[in-house]
């Protein structure tokens, strides 16, 4: 992660692990940040009024269709 190196004033040639720099800068890991944002959005959808279109579409479950087949496949 070059960004973390640049913020800390180091270069990639200094050969310092990004995780060590993140701990020093107290930056949370990217995947943890993404997961927290996803959970926050999901909780928002759960609280949303069921009459709103976005709330309805987030609860929609499509039934009766499997994965799409290859359109070039002749079948059989």
Coordinates of C-alpha atoms in Angstrom, one line a residue:
X1 CA 0.0 0.0 0.0
X2 CA 2.0 2.9 -1.3
X3 CA -0.4 5.5 0.2
X4 CA 0.4 4.4 3.8
X5 CA 4.1 4.6 3.0
X6 CA 3.8 8.1 1.6
X7 CA 1.7 9.4 4.5
X8 CA 4.3 8.0 7.0
X9 CA 7.2 9.6 5.0
X10 CA 8.7 6.2 4.1
X11 CA 9.4 4.7 0.7
X12 CA 9.0 1.2 -0.5
X13 CA 12.8 0.9 -0.4
X14 CA 12.7 1.3 3.3
X15 CA 11.2 -2.2 3.4
X16 CA 8.7 -1.6 6.3
X17 CA 5.6 -3.7 6.3
X18 CA 2.3 -1.8 5.6
X19 CA 0.7 -3.5 8.7
X20 CA 3.5 -2.0 10.9
X21 CA 2.9 1.4 9.5
X22 CA -0.9 1.1 9.9
X23 CA -0.4 0.3 13.5
X24 CA 1.8 3.3 14.0
X25 CA -0.6 5.6 12.3
X26 CA -3.6 3.9 14.0
X27 CA -5.4 3.3 10.6
X28 CA -7.9 0.4 10.5
X29 CA -7.5 -2.2 7.8
X30 CA -9.3 -1.6 4.6
X31 CA -11.4 -4.8 4.7
X32 CA -12.5 -4.1 8.2
X33 CA -13.6 -0.6 7.2
X34 CA -15.5 -2.0 4.2
X35 CA -17.3 -4.6 6.3
X36 CA -18.3 -2.0 8.9
X37 CA -19.8 0.2 6.2
X38 CA -21.7 -2.7 4.6
X39 CA -23.2 -3.6 8.0
X40 CA -24.1 0.0 8.6
X41 CA -25.9 0.2 5.3
X42 CA -27.7 -3.1 6.0
X43 CA -28.9 -1.9 9.4
X44 CA -30.2 1.2 7.6
X45 CA -32.2 -0.9 5.2
X46 CA -33.6 -3.0 8.0
X47 CA -34.8 0.1 9.8
X48 CA -36.3 1.5 6.6
X49 CA -40.1 1.7 6.2
X50 CA -41.3 -1.3 4.2
X51 CA -43.4 0.9 1.9
X52 CA -40.4 2.6 0.4
X53 CA -39.2 1.2 -2.9
X54 CA -35.5 0.7 -1.8
X55 CA -36.7 -1.1 1.4
X56 CA -38.9 -3.4 -0.7
X57 CA -36.2 -4.2 -3.3
X58 CA -33.7 -5.0 -0.6
X59 CA -36.0 -7.6 0.9
X60 CA -37.0 -9.1 -2.5
X61 CA -36.0 -12.7 -3.0
X62 CA -36.1 -14.1 -6.6
X63 CA -37.5 -17.6 -6.7
X64 CA -37.6 -20.2 -9.5
X65 CA -34.5 -19.3 -11.5
X66 CA -31.2 -21.0 -11.3
X67 CA -27.9 -19.7 -12.7
X68 CA -27.9 -18.5 -16.3
X69 CA -26.8 -21.0 -18.9
X70 CA -24.2 -20.2 -21.5
X71 CA -26.1 -18.7 -24.5
X72 CA -23.7 -20.4 -26.9
X73 CA -24.4 -23.8 -25.5
X74 CA -26.6 -25.9 -27.7
X75 CA -28.0 -27.8 -24.8
X76 CA -28.4 -31.5 -24.3

